[in-house]
Amino acid sequence: MIELLCVVALLGLMVSLPLVTSGSDRDRLQLDAAARRLLLGLERARSVARREQMACGIALSVDAWSAPEAEALQSELPPCPGVSVALQEVLHQGPIQLHTNLPAVMRVSANGLLLDGGTTVLSHGRLDHTRCLVVSLPLGVSRLGRYQGGPPAEGQRLSSRRCLPDSQEA
């Protein structure tokens, strides 16, 4: 009887292992997708500004890139049209947290250069792994990476030096 109980317990443990692994993998994929969408929103704004030959602004909220509020925009700076990008899919929202020191409105020049810079860190409630985006001045070069040291604590200053670039695979 004890042997049968041990076999059932081992089978139950073996069956549950893929579920634990797949949940962690799904969380990591959600975090990576949110990081790519973070970069995609900036690239769309740059593309629109170049195509329209018009400077514009874009705002990052907790869950999406979108047009800035009218009072946040400078009087002559219009919002970038059609660049709303959600950081997560509507039906698959996980506990992703956003920490940023980007300005309320990111300005994009008519030739597609980002005029503002900063660091944004994305973390997932069930992962120690973090992703980051750095927009460097003066040219507005942006890059994705891994934020060293885990998710920032509330009120902790973000540092672009802690955003290590993703390894380039050949």
mmCIF file of C-alpha atoms in Angstrom:
data_model
loop_
_atom_site.group_PDB
_atom_site.id
_atom_site.type_symbol
_atom_site.label_atom_id
_atom_site.label_comp_id
_atom_site.label_asym_id
_atom_site.label_seq_id
_atom_site.Cartn_x
_atom_site.Cartn_y
_atom_site.Cartn_z
ATOM 1 C CA MET A 1 0.000 0.000 0.000
ATOM 2 C CA ILE A 2 2.814 2.432 0.871
ATOM 3 C CA GLU A 3 4.526 1.634 -2.450
ATOM 4 C CA LEU A 4 1.355 2.538 -4.344
ATOM 5 C CA LEU A 5 1.036 5.804 -2.414
ATOM 6 C CA CYS A 6 4.676 6.680 -3.218
ATOM 7 C CA VAL A 7 4.137 5.929 -6.922
ATOM 8 C CA VAL A 8 1.011 8.117 -7.036
ATOM 9 C CA ALA A 9 2.831 10.953 -5.239
ATOM 10 C CA LEU A 10 5.791 10.733 -7.647
ATOM 11 C CA LEU A 11 3.498 10.684 -10.677
ATOM 12 C CA GLY A 12 1.639 13.716 -9.356
ATOM 13 C CA LEU A 13 4.905 15.569 -8.840
ATOM 14 C CA MET A 14 6.154 14.666 -12.322
ATOM 15 C CA VAL A 15 2.898 15.789 -13.935
ATOM 16 C CA SER A 16 2.945 19.156 -12.141
ATOM 17 C CA LEU A 17 6.542 20.054 -13.132
ATOM 18 C CA PRO A 18 5.670 21.174 -16.692
ATOM 19 C CA LEU A 19 2.892 23.396 -15.294
ATOM 20 C CA VAL A 20 5.307 25.252 -13.007
ATOM 21 C CA THR A 21 7.859 25.629 -15.795
ATOM 22 C CA SER A 22 5.322 26.793 -18.374
ATOM 23 C CA GLY A 23 3.951 29.437 -15.989
ATOM 24 C CA SER A 24 7.410 30.871 -15.464
ATOM 25 C CA ASP A 25 8.099 30.765 -19.199
ATOM 26 C CA ARG A 26 4.802 32.512 -19.914
ATOM 27 C CA ASP A 27 5.641 35.229 -17.384
ATOM 28 C CA ARG A 28 9.057 35.750 -18.986
ATOM 29 C CA LEU A 29 7.462 35.928 -22.449
ATOM 30 C CA GLN A 30 4.958 38.527 -21.190
ATOM 31 C CA LEU A 31 7.807 40.624 -19.821
ATOM 32 C CA ASP A 32 9.854 40.330 -23.027
ATOM 33 C CA ALA A 33 6.821 41.214 -25.158
ATOM 34 C CA ALA A 34 6.128 44.282 -23.002
ATOM 35 C CA ALA A 35 9.741 45.412 -23.492
ATOM 36 C CA ARG A 36 9.466 45.000 -27.263
ATOM 37 C CA ARG A 37 6.183 46.940 -27.264
ATOM 38 C CA LEU A 38 7.855 49.674 -25.230
ATOM 39 C CA LEU A 39 10.470 50.075 -27.969
ATOM 40 C CA LEU A 40 7.843 49.684 -30.710
ATOM 41 C CA GLY A 41 5.884 52.690 -29.422
ATOM 42 C CA LEU A 42 8.961 54.899 -29.658
ATOM 43 C CA GLU A 43 9.819 53.612 -33.128
ATOM 44 C CA ARG A 44 6.273 54.260 -34.351
ATOM 45 C CA ALA A 45 6.419 57.842 -33.063
ATOM 46 C CA ARG A 46 9.766 58.374 -34.803
ATOM 47 C CA SER A 47 8.420 56.917 -38.037
ATOM 48 C CA VAL A 48 5.286 59.086 -37.969
ATOM 49 C CA ALA A 49 7.324 62.232 -37.286
ATOM 50 C CA ARG A 50 9.649 61.480 -40.236
ATOM 51 C CA ARG A 51 6.802 60.576 -42.579
ATOM 52 C CA GLU A 52 4.727 63.645 -41.688
ATOM 53 C CA GLN A 53 7.823 65.887 -41.394
ATOM 54 C CA MET A 54 6.326 67.224 -38.173
ATOM 55 C CA ALA A 55 7.565 67.278 -34.585
ATOM 56 C CA CYS A 56 5.191 65.574 -32.161
ATOM 57 C CA GLY A 57 4.876 64.207 -28.635
ATOM 58 C CA ILE A 58 4.062 60.823 -27.107
ATOM 59 C CA ALA A 59 3.332 59.879 -23.476
ATOM 60 C CA LEU A 60 4.039 56.686 -21.543
ATOM 61 C CA SER A 61 1.420 55.661 -18.999
ATOM 62 C CA VAL A 62 1.484 52.609 -16.752
ATOM 63 C CA ASP A 63 0.102 50.369 -19.485
ATOM 64 C CA ALA A 64 0.616 52.023 -22.904
ATOM 65 C CA TRP A 65 2.179 54.624 -25.152
ATOM 66 C CA SER A 66 -0.506 57.099 -26.143
ATOM 67 C CA ALA A 67 -1.209 60.690 -27.108
ATOM 68 C CA PRO A 68 -0.320 63.053 -24.254
ATOM 69 C CA GLU A 69 -2.977 64.972 -22.361
ATOM 70 C CA ALA A 70 -3.587 68.406 -23.919
ATOM 71 C CA GLU A 71 -2.350 70.274 -20.823
ATOM 72 C CA ALA A 72 0.944 68.310 -20.839
ATOM 73 C CA LEU A 73 1.763 69.311 -24.417
ATOM 74 C CA GLN A 74 3.615 72.481 -25.252
ATOM 75 C CA SER A 75 1.312 74.799 -27.193
ATOM 76 C CA GLU A 76 2.947 74.217 -30.598
ATOM 77 C CA LEU A 77 3.671 70.486 -30.193
ATOM 78 C CA PRO A 78 0.899 68.170 -31.467
ATOM 79 C CA PRO A 79 0.537 64.553 -30.317
ATOM 80 C CA CYS A 80 2.012 61.876 -32.589
ATOM 81 C CA PRO A 81 -1.009 60.486 -34.480
ATOM 82 C CA GLY A 82 -1.793 56.769 -34.437
ATOM 83 C CA VAL A 83 1.002 55.583 -32.155
ATOM 84 C CA SER A 84 -0.966 54.082 -29.270
ATOM 85 C CA VAL A 85 0.734 50.834 -28.243
ATOM 86 C CA ALA A 86 -0.410 48.785 -25.240
ATOM 87 C CA LEU A 87 2.439 47.207 -23.282
ATOM 88 C CA GLN A 88 0.394 44.020 -22.753
ATOM 89 C CA GLU A 89 -2.274 42.210 -24.703
ATOM 90 C CA VAL A 90 -5.732 43.031 -23.389
ATOM 91 C CA LEU A 91 -6.697 39.437 -22.565
ATOM 92 C CA HIS A 92 -3.335 38.374 -21.121
ATOM 93 C CA GLN A 93 -2.414 41.081 -18.667
ATOM 94 C CA GLY A 94 0.007 39.947 -16.007
ATOM 95 C CA PRO A 95 1.385 41.774 -13.006
ATOM 96 C CA ILE A 96 3.901 43.868 -14.983
ATOM 97 C CA GLN A 97 5.149 46.976 -13.196
ATOM 98 C CA LEU A 98 6.649 49.994 -14.928
ATOM 99 C CA HIS A 99 9.268 52.268 -13.368
ATOM 100 C CA THR A 100 10.446 55.229 -15.433
ATOM 101 C CA ASN A 101 12.198 58.556 -15.278
ATOM 102 C CA LEU A 102 11.127 59.563 -18.783
ATOM 103 C CA PRO A 103 9.445 62.975 -18.991
ATOM 104 C CA ALA A 104 5.637 63.167 -19.126
ATOM 105 C CA VAL A 105 5.883 63.902 -22.863
ATOM 106 C CA MET A 106 8.615 62.443 -25.060
ATOM 107 C CA ARG A 107 9.325 64.919 -27.858
ATOM 108 C CA VAL A 108 10.147 63.656 -31.344
ATOM 109 C CA SER A 109 11.691 66.004 -33.928
ATOM 110 C CA ALA A 110 10.472 66.244 -37.532
ATOM 111 C CA ASN A 111 13.434 64.121 -38.656
ATOM 112 C CA GLY A 112 12.612 61.374 -36.113
ATOM 113 C CA LEU A 113 15.148 62.146 -33.382
ATOM 114 C CA LEU A 114 14.078 61.721 -29.772
ATOM 115 C CA LEU A 115 14.692 64.986 -27.921
ATOM 116 C CA ASP A 116 14.233 63.568 -24.420
ATOM 117 C CA GLY A 117 15.895 60.674 -22.664
ATOM 118 C CA GLY A 118 15.693 58.455 -19.632
ATOM 119 C CA THR A 119 15.427 54.903 -18.380
ATOM 120 C CA THR A 120 12.401 52.647 -18.069
ATOM 121 C CA VAL A 121 12.396 49.358 -16.155
ATOM 122 C CA LEU A 122 9.749 46.657 -16.556
ATOM 123 C CA SER A 123 9.362 43.963 -13.920
ATOM 124 C CA HIS A 124 6.938 41.086 -13.433
ATOM 125 C CA GLY A 125 5.386 40.279 -10.065
ATOM 126 C CA ARG A 126 6.380 36.596 -10.275
ATOM 127 C CA LEU A 127 9.910 37.043 -11.708
ATOM 128 C CA ASP A 128 13.222 38.387 -10.452
ATOM 129 C CA HIS A 129 14.184 39.044 -14.077
ATOM 130 C CA THR A 130 13.732 42.657 -15.270
ATOM 131 C CA ARG A 131 13.868 44.349 -18.675
ATOM 132 C CA CYS A 132 14.866 47.936 -19.376
ATOM 133 C CA LEU A 133 14.854 50.560 -22.099
ATOM 134 C CA VAL A 134 17.383 53.388 -22.198
ATOM 135 C CA VAL A 135 16.931 56.447 -24.416
ATOM 136 C CA SER A 136 20.282 58.226 -24.584
ATOM 137 C CA LEU A 137 20.841 61.846 -25.496
ATOM 138 C CA PRO A 138 21.843 63.804 -27.562
ATOM 139 C CA LEU A 139 20.645 61.645 -30.483
ATOM 140 C CA GLY A 140 17.880 59.714 -28.756
ATOM 141 C CA VAL A 141 19.447 56.315 -29.377
ATOM 142 C CA SER A 142 17.331 53.652 -27.678
ATOM 143 C CA ARG A 143 18.257 50.138 -26.574
ATOM 144 C CA LEU A 144 16.686 47.260 -24.682
ATOM 145 C CA GLY A 145 18.477 45.284 -22.004
ATOM 146 C CA ARG A 146 18.344 43.554 -18.618
ATOM 147 C CA TYR A 147 18.267 45.708 -15.503
ATOM 148 C CA GLN A 148 21.033 44.577 -13.159
ATOM 149 C CA GLY A 149 20.076 44.041 -9.535
ATOM 150 C CA GLY A 150 16.427 43.139 -9.971
ATOM 151 C CA PRO A 151 13.356 45.363 -9.887
ATOM 152 C CA PRO A 152 13.937 48.829 -8.424
ATOM 153 C CA ALA A 153 12.450 49.562 -5.011
ATOM 154 C CA GLU A 154 9.758 52.230 -4.760
ATOM 155 C CA GLY A 155 11.417 55.640 -4.989
ATOM 156 C CA GLN A 156 14.805 54.181 -5.977
ATOM 157 C CA ARG A 157 16.654 56.221 -8.592
ATOM 158 C CA LEU A 158 16.943 54.487 -11.977
ATOM 159 C CA SER A 159 20.376 54.252 -13.586
ATOM 160 C CA SER A 160 21.095 53.671 -17.270
ATOM 161 C CA ARG A 161 24.387 52.026 -16.232
ATOM 162 C CA ARG A 162 22.438 49.180 -14.640
ATOM 163 C CA CYS A 163 20.680 48.463 -17.953
ATOM 164 C CA LEU A 164 22.986 45.872 -19.487
ATOM 165 C CA PRO A 165 22.562 45.407 -23.254
ATOM 166 C CA ASP A 166 21.075 42.156 -24.499
ATOM 167 C CA SER A 167 23.743 39.776 -25.760
ATOM 168 C CA GLN A 168 24.032 39.793 -29.534
ATOM 169 C CA GLU A 169 23.622 36.298 -30.926
ATOM 170 C CA ALA A 170 25.549 35.552 -34.106
#
